[in-house]
Coordinates of C-alpha atoms and ligand atoms in Angstrom, one line a residue:
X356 CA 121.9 103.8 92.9
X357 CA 122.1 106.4 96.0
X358 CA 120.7 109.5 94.8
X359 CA 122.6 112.9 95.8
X360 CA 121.1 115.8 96.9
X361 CA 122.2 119.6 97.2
X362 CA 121.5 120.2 100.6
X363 CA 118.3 122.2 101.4
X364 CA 118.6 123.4 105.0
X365 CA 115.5 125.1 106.5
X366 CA 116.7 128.4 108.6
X367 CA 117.0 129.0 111.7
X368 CA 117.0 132.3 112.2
X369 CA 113.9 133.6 112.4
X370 CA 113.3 131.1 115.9
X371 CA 114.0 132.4 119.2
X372 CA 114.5 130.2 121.9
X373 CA 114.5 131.9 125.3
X374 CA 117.9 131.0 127.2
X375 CA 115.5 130.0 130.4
X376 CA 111.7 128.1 130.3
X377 CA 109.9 128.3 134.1
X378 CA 106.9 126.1 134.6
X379 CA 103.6 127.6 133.1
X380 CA 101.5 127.6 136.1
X381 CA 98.1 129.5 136.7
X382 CA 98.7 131.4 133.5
X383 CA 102.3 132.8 134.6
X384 CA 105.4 131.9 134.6
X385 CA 106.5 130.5 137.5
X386 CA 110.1 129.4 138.7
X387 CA 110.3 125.6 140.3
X388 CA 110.8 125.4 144.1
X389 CA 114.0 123.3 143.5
X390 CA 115.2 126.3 142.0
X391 CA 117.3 123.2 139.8
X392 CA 117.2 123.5 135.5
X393 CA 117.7 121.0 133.2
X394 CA 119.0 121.0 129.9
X395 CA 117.5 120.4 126.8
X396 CA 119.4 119.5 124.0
X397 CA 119.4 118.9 119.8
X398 CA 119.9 115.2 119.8
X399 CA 121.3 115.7 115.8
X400 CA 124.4 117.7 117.3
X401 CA 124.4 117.3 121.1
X402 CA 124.2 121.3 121.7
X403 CA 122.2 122.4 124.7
X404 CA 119.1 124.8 123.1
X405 CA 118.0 125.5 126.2
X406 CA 117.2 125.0 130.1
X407 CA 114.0 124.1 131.3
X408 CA 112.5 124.1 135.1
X409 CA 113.1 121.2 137.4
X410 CA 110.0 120.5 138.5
X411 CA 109.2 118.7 142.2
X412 CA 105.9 117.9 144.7
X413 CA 105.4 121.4 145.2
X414 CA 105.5 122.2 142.0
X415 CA 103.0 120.0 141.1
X416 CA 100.8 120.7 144.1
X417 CA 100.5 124.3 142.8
X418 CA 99.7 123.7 139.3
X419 CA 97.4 120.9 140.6
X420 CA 95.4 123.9 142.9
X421 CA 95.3 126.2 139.9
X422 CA 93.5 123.8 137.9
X423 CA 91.4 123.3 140.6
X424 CA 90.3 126.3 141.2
X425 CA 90.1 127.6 137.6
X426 CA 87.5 124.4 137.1
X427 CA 85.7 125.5 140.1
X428 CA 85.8 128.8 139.6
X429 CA 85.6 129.5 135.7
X430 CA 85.9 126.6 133.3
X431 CA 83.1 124.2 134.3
X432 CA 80.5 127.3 134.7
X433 CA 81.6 128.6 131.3
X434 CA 79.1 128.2 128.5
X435 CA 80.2 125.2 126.3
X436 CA 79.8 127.6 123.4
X437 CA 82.9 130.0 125.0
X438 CA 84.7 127.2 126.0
X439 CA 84.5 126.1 121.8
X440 CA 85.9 129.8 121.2
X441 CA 88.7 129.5 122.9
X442 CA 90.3 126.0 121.8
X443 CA 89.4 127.8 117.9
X444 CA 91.6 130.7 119.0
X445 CA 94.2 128.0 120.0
X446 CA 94.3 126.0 117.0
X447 CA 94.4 129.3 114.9
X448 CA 97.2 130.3 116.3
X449 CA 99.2 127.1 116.1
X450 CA 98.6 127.6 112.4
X451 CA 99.8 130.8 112.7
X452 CA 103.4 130.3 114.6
X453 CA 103.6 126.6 112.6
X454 CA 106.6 127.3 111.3
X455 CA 108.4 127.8 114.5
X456 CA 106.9 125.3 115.8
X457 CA 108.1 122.8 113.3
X458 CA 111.8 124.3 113.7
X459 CA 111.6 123.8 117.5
X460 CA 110.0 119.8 117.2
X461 CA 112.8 119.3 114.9
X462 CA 115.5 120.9 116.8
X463 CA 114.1 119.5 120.2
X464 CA 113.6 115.9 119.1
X465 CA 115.7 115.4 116.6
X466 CA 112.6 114.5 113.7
X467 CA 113.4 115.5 110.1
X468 CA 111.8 119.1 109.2
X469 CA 109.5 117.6 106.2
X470 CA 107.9 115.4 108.8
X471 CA 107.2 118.0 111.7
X472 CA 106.4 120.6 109.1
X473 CA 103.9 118.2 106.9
X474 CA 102.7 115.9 109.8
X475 CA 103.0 116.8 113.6
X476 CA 102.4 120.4 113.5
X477 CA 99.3 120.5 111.1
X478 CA 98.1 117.5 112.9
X479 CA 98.5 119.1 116.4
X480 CA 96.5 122.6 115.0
X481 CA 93.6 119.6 113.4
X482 CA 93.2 118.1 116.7
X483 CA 92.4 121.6 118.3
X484 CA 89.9 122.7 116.0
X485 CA 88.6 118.7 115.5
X486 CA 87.8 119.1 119.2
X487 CA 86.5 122.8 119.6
X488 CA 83.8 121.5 117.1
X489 CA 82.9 119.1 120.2
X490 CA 82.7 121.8 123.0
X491 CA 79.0 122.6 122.9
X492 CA 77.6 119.6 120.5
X493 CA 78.5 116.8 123.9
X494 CA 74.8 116.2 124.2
X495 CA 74.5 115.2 121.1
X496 CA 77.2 113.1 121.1
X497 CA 76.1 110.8 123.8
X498 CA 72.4 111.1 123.9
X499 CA 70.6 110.8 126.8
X500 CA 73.7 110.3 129.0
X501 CA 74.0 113.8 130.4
X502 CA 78.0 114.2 129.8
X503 CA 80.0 115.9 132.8
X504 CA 83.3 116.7 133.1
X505 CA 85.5 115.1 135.2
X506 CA 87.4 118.1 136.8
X507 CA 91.4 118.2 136.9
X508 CA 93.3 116.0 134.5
X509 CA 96.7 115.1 134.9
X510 CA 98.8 114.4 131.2
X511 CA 101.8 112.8 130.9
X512 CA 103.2 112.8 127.5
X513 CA 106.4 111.0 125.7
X514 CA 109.0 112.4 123.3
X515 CA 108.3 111.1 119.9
X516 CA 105.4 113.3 118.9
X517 CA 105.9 116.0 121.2
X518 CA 103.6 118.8 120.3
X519 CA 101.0 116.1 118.4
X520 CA 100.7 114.0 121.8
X521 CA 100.3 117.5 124.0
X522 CA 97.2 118.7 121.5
X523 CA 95.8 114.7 121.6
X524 CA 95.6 115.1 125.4
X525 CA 94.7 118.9 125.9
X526 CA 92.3 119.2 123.0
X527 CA 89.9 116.8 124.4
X528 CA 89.9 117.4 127.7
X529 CA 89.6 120.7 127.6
X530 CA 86.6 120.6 125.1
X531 CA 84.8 118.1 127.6
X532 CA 85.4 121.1 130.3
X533 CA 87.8 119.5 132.3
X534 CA 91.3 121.6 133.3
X535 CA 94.9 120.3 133.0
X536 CA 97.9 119.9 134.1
X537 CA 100.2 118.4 131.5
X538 CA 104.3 117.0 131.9
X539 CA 106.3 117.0 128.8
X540 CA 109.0 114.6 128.1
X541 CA 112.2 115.3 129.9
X542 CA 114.0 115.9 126.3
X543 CA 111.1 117.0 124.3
X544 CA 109.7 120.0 126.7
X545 CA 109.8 123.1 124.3
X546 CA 106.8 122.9 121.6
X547 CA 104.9 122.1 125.0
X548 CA 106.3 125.3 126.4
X549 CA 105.6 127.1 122.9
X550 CA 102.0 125.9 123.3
X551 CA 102.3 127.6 127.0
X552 CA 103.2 130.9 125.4
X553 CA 100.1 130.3 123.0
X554 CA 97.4 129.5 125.0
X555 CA 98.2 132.5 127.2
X556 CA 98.3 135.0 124.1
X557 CA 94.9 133.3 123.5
X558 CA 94.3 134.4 127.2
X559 CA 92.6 131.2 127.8
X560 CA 91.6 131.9 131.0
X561 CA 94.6 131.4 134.1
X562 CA 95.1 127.6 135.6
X563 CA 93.0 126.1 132.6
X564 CA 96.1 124.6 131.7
X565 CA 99.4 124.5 133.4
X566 CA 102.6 122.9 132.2
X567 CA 105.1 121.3 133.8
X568 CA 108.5 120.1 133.4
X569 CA 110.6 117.8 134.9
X570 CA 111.6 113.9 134.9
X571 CA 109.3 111.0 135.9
X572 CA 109.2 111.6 139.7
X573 CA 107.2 114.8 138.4
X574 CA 105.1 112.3 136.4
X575 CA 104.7 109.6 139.7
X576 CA 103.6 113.4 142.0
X577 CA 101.2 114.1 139.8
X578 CA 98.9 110.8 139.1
X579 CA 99.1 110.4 143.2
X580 CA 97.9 113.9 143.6
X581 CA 94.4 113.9 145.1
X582 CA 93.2 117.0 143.3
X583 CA 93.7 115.2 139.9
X584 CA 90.5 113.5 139.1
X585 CA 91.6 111.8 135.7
X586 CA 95.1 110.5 134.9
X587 CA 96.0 110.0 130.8
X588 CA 99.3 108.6 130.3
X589 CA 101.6 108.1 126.9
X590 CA 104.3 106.4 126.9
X591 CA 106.5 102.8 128.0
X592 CA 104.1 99.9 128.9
X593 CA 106.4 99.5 131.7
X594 CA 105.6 102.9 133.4
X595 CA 102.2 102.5 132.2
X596 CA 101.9 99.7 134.4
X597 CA 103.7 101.1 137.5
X598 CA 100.7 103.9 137.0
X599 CA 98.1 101.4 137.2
X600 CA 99.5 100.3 140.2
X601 CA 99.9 103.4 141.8
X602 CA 95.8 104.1 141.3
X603 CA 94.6 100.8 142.1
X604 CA 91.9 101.2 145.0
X605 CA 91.1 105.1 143.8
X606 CA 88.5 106.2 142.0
X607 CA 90.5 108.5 139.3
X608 CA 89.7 107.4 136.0
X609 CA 92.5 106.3 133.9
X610 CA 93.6 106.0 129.7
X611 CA 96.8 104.6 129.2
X612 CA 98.5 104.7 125.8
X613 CA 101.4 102.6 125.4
X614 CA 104.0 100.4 123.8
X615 CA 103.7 98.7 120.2
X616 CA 104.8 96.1 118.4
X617 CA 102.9 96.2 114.8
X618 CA 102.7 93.3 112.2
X619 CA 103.1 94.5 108.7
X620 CA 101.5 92.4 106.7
X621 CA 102.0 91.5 102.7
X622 CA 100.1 89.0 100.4
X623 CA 101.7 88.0 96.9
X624 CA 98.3 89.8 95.5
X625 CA 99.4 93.1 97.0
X626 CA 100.5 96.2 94.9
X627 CA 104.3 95.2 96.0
X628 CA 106.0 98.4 95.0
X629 CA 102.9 100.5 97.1
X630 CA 103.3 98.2 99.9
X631 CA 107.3 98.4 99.8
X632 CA 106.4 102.5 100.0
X633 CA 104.3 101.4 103.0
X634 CA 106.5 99.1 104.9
X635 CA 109.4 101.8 104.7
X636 CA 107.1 104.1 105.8
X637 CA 105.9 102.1 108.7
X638 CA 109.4 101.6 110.0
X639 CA 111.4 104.2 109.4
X640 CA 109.0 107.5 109.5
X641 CA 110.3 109.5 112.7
X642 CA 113.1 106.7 112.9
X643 CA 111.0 104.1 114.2
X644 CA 110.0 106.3 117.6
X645 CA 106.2 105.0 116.9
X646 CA 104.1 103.5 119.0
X647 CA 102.4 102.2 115.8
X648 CA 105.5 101.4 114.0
X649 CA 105.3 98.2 111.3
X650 CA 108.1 96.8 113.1
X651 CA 107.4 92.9 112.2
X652 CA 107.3 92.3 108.5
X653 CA 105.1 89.2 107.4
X654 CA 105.8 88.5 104.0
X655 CA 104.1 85.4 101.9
X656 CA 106.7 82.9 101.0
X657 CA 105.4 83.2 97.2
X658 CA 106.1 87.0 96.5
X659 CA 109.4 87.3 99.7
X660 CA 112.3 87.4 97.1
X661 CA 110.9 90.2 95.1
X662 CA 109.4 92.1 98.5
X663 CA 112.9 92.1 100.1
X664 CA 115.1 92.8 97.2
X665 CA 112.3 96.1 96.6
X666 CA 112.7 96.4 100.0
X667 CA 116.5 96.8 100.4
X668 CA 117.0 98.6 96.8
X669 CA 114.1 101.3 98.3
X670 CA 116.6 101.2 101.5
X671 CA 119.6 102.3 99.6
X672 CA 118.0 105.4 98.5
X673 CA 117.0 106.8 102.2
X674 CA 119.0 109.5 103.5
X675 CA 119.4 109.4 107.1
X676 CA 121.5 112.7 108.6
X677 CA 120.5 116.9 109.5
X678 CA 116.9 116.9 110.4
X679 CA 116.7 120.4 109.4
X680 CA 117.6 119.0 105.6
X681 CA 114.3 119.1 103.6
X682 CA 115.8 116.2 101.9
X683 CA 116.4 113.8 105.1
X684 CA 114.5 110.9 105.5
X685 CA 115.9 109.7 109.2
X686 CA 116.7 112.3 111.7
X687 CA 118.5 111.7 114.9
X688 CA 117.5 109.5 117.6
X689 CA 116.0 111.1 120.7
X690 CA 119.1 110.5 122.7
X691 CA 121.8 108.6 123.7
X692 CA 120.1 106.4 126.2
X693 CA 117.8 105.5 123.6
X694 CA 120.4 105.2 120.9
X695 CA 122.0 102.7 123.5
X696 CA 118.7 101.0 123.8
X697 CA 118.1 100.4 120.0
X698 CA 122.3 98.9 120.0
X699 CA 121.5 96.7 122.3
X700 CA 118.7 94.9 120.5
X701 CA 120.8 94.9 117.2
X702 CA 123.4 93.2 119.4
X703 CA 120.9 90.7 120.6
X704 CA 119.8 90.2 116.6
X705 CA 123.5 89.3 115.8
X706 CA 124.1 87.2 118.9
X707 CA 120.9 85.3 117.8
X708 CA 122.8 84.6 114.7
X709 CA 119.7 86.5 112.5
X710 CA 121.1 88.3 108.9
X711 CA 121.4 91.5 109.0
X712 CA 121.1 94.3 106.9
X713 CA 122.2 98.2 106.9
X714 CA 122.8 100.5 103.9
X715 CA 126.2 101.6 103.7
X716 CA 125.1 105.4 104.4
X717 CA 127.7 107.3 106.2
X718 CA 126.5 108.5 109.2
X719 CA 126.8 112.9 110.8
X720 CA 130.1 112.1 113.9
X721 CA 127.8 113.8 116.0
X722 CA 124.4 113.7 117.4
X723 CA 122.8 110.0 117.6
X724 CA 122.1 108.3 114.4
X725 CA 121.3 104.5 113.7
X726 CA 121.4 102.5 110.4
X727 CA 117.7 101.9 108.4
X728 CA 118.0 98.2 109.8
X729 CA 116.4 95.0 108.5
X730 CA 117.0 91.6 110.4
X731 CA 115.9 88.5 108.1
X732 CA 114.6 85.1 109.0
X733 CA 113.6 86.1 112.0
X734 CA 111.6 83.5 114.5
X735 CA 108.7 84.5 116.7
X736 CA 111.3 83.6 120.0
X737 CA 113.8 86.4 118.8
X738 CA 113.8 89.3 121.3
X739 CA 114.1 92.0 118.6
X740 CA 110.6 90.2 117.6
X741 CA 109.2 90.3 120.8
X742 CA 110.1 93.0 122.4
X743 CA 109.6 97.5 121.5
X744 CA 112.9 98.6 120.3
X745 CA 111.5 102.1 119.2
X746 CA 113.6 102.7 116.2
X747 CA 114.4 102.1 112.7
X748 CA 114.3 98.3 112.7
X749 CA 112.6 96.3 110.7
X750 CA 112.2 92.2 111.8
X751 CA 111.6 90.2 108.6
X752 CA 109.2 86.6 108.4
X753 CA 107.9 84.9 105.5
X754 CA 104.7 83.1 106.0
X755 CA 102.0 80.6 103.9
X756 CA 99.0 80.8 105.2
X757 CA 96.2 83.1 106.7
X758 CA 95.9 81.1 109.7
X759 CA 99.8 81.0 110.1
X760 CA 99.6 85.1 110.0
X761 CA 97.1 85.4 112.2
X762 CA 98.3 83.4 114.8
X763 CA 101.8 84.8 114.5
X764 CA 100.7 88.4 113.9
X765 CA 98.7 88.0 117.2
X766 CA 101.6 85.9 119.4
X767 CA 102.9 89.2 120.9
X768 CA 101.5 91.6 124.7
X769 CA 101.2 94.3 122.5
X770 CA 97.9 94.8 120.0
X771 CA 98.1 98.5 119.2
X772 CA 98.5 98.3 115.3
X773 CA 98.7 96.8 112.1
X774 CA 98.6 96.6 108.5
X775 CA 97.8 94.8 105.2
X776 CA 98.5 94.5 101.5
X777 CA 96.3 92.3 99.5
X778 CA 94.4 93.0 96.3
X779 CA 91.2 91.4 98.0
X780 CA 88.5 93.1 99.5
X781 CA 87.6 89.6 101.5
X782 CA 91.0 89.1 102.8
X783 CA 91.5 92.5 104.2
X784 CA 87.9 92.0 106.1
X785 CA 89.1 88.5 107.1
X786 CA 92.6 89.7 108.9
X787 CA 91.0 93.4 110.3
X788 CA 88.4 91.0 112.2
X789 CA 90.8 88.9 113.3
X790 CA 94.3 91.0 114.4
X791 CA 94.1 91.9 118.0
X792 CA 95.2 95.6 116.9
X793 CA 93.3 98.8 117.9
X794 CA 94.2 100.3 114.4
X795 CA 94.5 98.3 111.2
X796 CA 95.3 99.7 107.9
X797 CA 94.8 98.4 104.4
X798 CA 96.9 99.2 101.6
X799 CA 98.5 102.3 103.7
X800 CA 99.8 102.6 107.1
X801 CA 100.6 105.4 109.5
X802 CA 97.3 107.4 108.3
X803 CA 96.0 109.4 110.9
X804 CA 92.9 111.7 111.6
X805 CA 91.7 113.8 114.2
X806 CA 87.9 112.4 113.6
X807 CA 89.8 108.2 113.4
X808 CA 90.2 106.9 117.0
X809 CA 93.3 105.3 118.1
X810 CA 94.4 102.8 120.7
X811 CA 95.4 99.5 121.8
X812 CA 94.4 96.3 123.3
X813 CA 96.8 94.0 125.4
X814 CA 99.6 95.5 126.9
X815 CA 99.4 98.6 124.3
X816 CA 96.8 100.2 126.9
X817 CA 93.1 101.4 126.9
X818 CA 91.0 104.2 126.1
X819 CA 90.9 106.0 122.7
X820 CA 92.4 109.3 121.6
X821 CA 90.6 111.0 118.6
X822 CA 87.1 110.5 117.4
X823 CA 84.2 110.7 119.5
X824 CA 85.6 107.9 121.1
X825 CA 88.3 110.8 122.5
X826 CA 85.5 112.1 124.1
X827 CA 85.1 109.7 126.9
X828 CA 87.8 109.5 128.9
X829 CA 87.3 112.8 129.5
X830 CA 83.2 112.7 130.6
X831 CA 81.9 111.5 133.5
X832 CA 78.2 109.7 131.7
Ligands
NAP1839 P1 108.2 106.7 129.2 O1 109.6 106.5 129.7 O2 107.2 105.8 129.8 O3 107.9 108.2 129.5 C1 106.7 108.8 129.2 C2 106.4 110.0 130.1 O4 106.2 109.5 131.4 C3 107.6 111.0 130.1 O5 107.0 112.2 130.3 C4 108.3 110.5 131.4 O6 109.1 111.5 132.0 C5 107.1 110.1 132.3 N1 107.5 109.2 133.4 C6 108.6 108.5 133.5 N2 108.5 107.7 134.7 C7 107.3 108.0 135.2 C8 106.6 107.6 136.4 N3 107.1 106.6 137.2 N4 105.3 108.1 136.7 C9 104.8 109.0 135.8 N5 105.4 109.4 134.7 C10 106.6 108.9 134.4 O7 108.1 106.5 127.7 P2 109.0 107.2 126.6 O8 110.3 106.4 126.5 O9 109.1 108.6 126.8 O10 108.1 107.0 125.2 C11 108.2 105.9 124.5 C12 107.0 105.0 124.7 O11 105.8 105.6 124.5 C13 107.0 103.8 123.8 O12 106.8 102.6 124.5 C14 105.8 104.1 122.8 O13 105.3 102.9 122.2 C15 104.9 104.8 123.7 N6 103.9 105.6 122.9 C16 102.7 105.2 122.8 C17 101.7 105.9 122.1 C18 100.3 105.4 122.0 O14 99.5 106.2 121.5 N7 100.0 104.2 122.3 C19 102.1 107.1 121.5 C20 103.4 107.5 121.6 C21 104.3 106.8 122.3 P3 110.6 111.6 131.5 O15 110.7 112.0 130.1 O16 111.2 112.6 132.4 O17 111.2 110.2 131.7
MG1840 MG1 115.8 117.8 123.4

């Protein structure tokens, strides 16, 4: 049965969006050298919202001095207890322009309302005050090792958590008493440019942070930049290693956080309509653009029939379309290029002869939308099993064993997540210490906590966000 909604659009109209965004350099807006905008537009109807600053080298070079000199000069002599006031008076008012903020994500990125609303923004404000509670408690958090900040770090951030990802880096870093200048994603920039406006209401004090705009170039200037001490990257495993690269033979310290390629996995002794919940979920939250993404389903051969049909009768009730309806489950698809990206692999999954399936949902003529896909009997040497396709695609196994899991689960570069569904306490203990996955979740998946570290292993990247683990990559010990 597809159930039918009225629809409940959220408004607009109390959101302004300036025509014009310059970078956010030493506390002022500043216009880019190139004197060049980009546009920035709603993925879920392909209008431009608005332009945003081009940024180049000297660009960079200027936001990089500012955040020299306001380490130098004010941020690493300012008592840790100050330093905890002003990442509060950030997180407050987050909380307090949340609403706009949600609007903007949405609009921006193309991520239903109910999700940036209930799950980015509130997340974004957690990870601010989580962090401020660090400020003046580091000594205590890594006794006897005398913590120092590093000095200038340089962010770079992707597009599918825009806000969240900005707050995972800045929050951190700034509580450790580092400065920062941070690039948003080429067609995510605005939350980050929201935050700007924040953080100088807050009158954080000018150069602490600095935010940039631009495409990757911006991203390669800054990580070569001498005055940047500390690179932290999110985003493809591909650029991730190109940054690696490019800091070989330096001494800048380095976190990268990158690509995923989670195994979801469910025992015939799970609470099957839960883990159904779970699995769609996994794959289809945010449309699939998740690092952490349950994108492989293992599914024991004794309980596959009834997990699949669940699976594709929960499918038929999704409603993918508007972002700004309250009722949409799958929004739009960060862009074309990536919409191409995700066609492609579902072209490879037919030309490897694999079963398909797509609800019959009738997708918005304009903006980028994609089916809620499954592909079934799927065979560890399929690319769509192999490789990050970074939407909502689900690649179905069946499986008999727990060695047979395990090896398969593991049989992939990636390690950043996983999950499990089994009524036993044992099993769950037996897979966690055994899945080469940062994260692993039992009998949930996607939960997420400022005070829960998260990160990879393989060729999902290293160094933790979150946690006191967070902590360090932003301390020199
Ligand atoms: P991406 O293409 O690697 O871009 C990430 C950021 O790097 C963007 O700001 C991008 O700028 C910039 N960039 C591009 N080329 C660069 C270069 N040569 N040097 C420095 N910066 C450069 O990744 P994406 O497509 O935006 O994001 C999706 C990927 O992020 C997925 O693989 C996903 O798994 C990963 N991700 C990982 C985590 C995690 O915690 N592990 C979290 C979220 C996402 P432009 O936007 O201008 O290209
Ligand atoms: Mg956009």
């Amino acid at each position: 049965m597809n159930w039918q909604y009225a629809p409940a659009k959220e408004s607009t109209e109390q959101i302004k969006l300036q025509k014009r965004y310059q970078h956010f350099i030493n506390g002022e807006w500043t216009k880019p050298n190139s004197k060049k905008y980009f546009s920035s537009i709603n993925p879920a109807t392909e209008e431009v919202l608005a332009e945003v600053a081009l940024g180049n080298a000297k660009d960079v070079d200027l936001a990089m001095q500012s955040a020299a000199n306001a380490y130098n000069k004010v941020w690493k002599k300012m008592p840790a207890k100050e330093r905890a006031k002003y990442i509060f008076r950030i997180a407050r008012m987050m909380q307090e322009r949340a609403r706009e903020l949600a609007l903007i994500e949405t609009l921006d990125g193309g991520k239903p309302i109910r999700e940036s609303r209930d799950f980015d923004v509130p997340m974004a404000a957690n990870h601010f005050f989580y962090y401020a509670g660090w400020a003046d408690k580091l000594a205590y958090a890594f006794p006897n090792k005398n913590p120092k900040p590093i000095g200038v770090a340089a962010q770079i951030i992707p597009w599918n958590f825009p806000l969240l990802m900005a707050a995972w880096k800045i929050a951190p870093a700034l509580a450790c008493g580092n400065t920062v200048v941070l690039k948003p994603a080429e067609t995510t920039p605005l939350t980050a440019l929201v935050l700007a406006q924040i953080i100088q209401d807050c009158d954080l004090p000018p150069g602490v942070v600095n935010i940039i705009t631009g495409d990757g170039d911006v991203g390669a200037e800054m990580v070569k930049h001498p005055l940047a001490n500390k690179v932290a990257f999110t985003g493809s495993t591909e650029v991730g290693k190109s940054i690696q690269k490019a800091l070989a033979g330096t001494n800048k310290k380095l976190s990268l956080e990158l690509g995923g390629k989670a195994a979801h996995i469910v025992f015939d002794d799970a609470p099957i309509n839960q883990a159904v919940e779970g699995i769609v979920n996994g794959i289809f939250f945010n449309q699939g653009h998740v690092c952490c993404a349950g994108s492989r389903l293992f599914v024991q051969e004794s309980c596959a029939e009834e997990v699949i049909a669940k699976l594709k009768s929960r499918m038929q009730t999704l409603i993918v379309g508007d972002p700004l309806d309250k009722n949409t489950d799958i929004g739009a698809i960060n862009s074309k290029a990536q919409l191409q990206k995700i066609k492609m692999y579902l072209q490879s999954g037919i030309d490897d002869g694999l079963e398909m399936f797509q609800c019959h949902t009738t997708l918005p003529s304009k903006g980028f939308y994609c089916q809620p896909t499954l592909f079934l009997g799927t065979a560890q040497s399929n690319r769509v099993v192999q490789e990050e396709i970074f939407g909502p695609v689900l690649c179905i196994q069946t499986f008999r064993t727990i060695e047979e899991v395990i090896e398969k689960a593991n049989n992939i570069p990636y390690g950043l997540s996983a999950g499990v569904w089994t009524d036993k306490g044992a099993k769950i203990f037996n897979l966690t210490s055994k899945l080469r996955a940062g994260v692993v979740w039992a009998n949930t998946y996607n939960k997420f906590d400022p005070a829960s570290p998260f990160g990879g292993y393989k060729e999902s990247g290293f160094g933790r966000e979150g946690g006191l683990h967070g902590l360090m990559p932003y301390l020199n010990k």
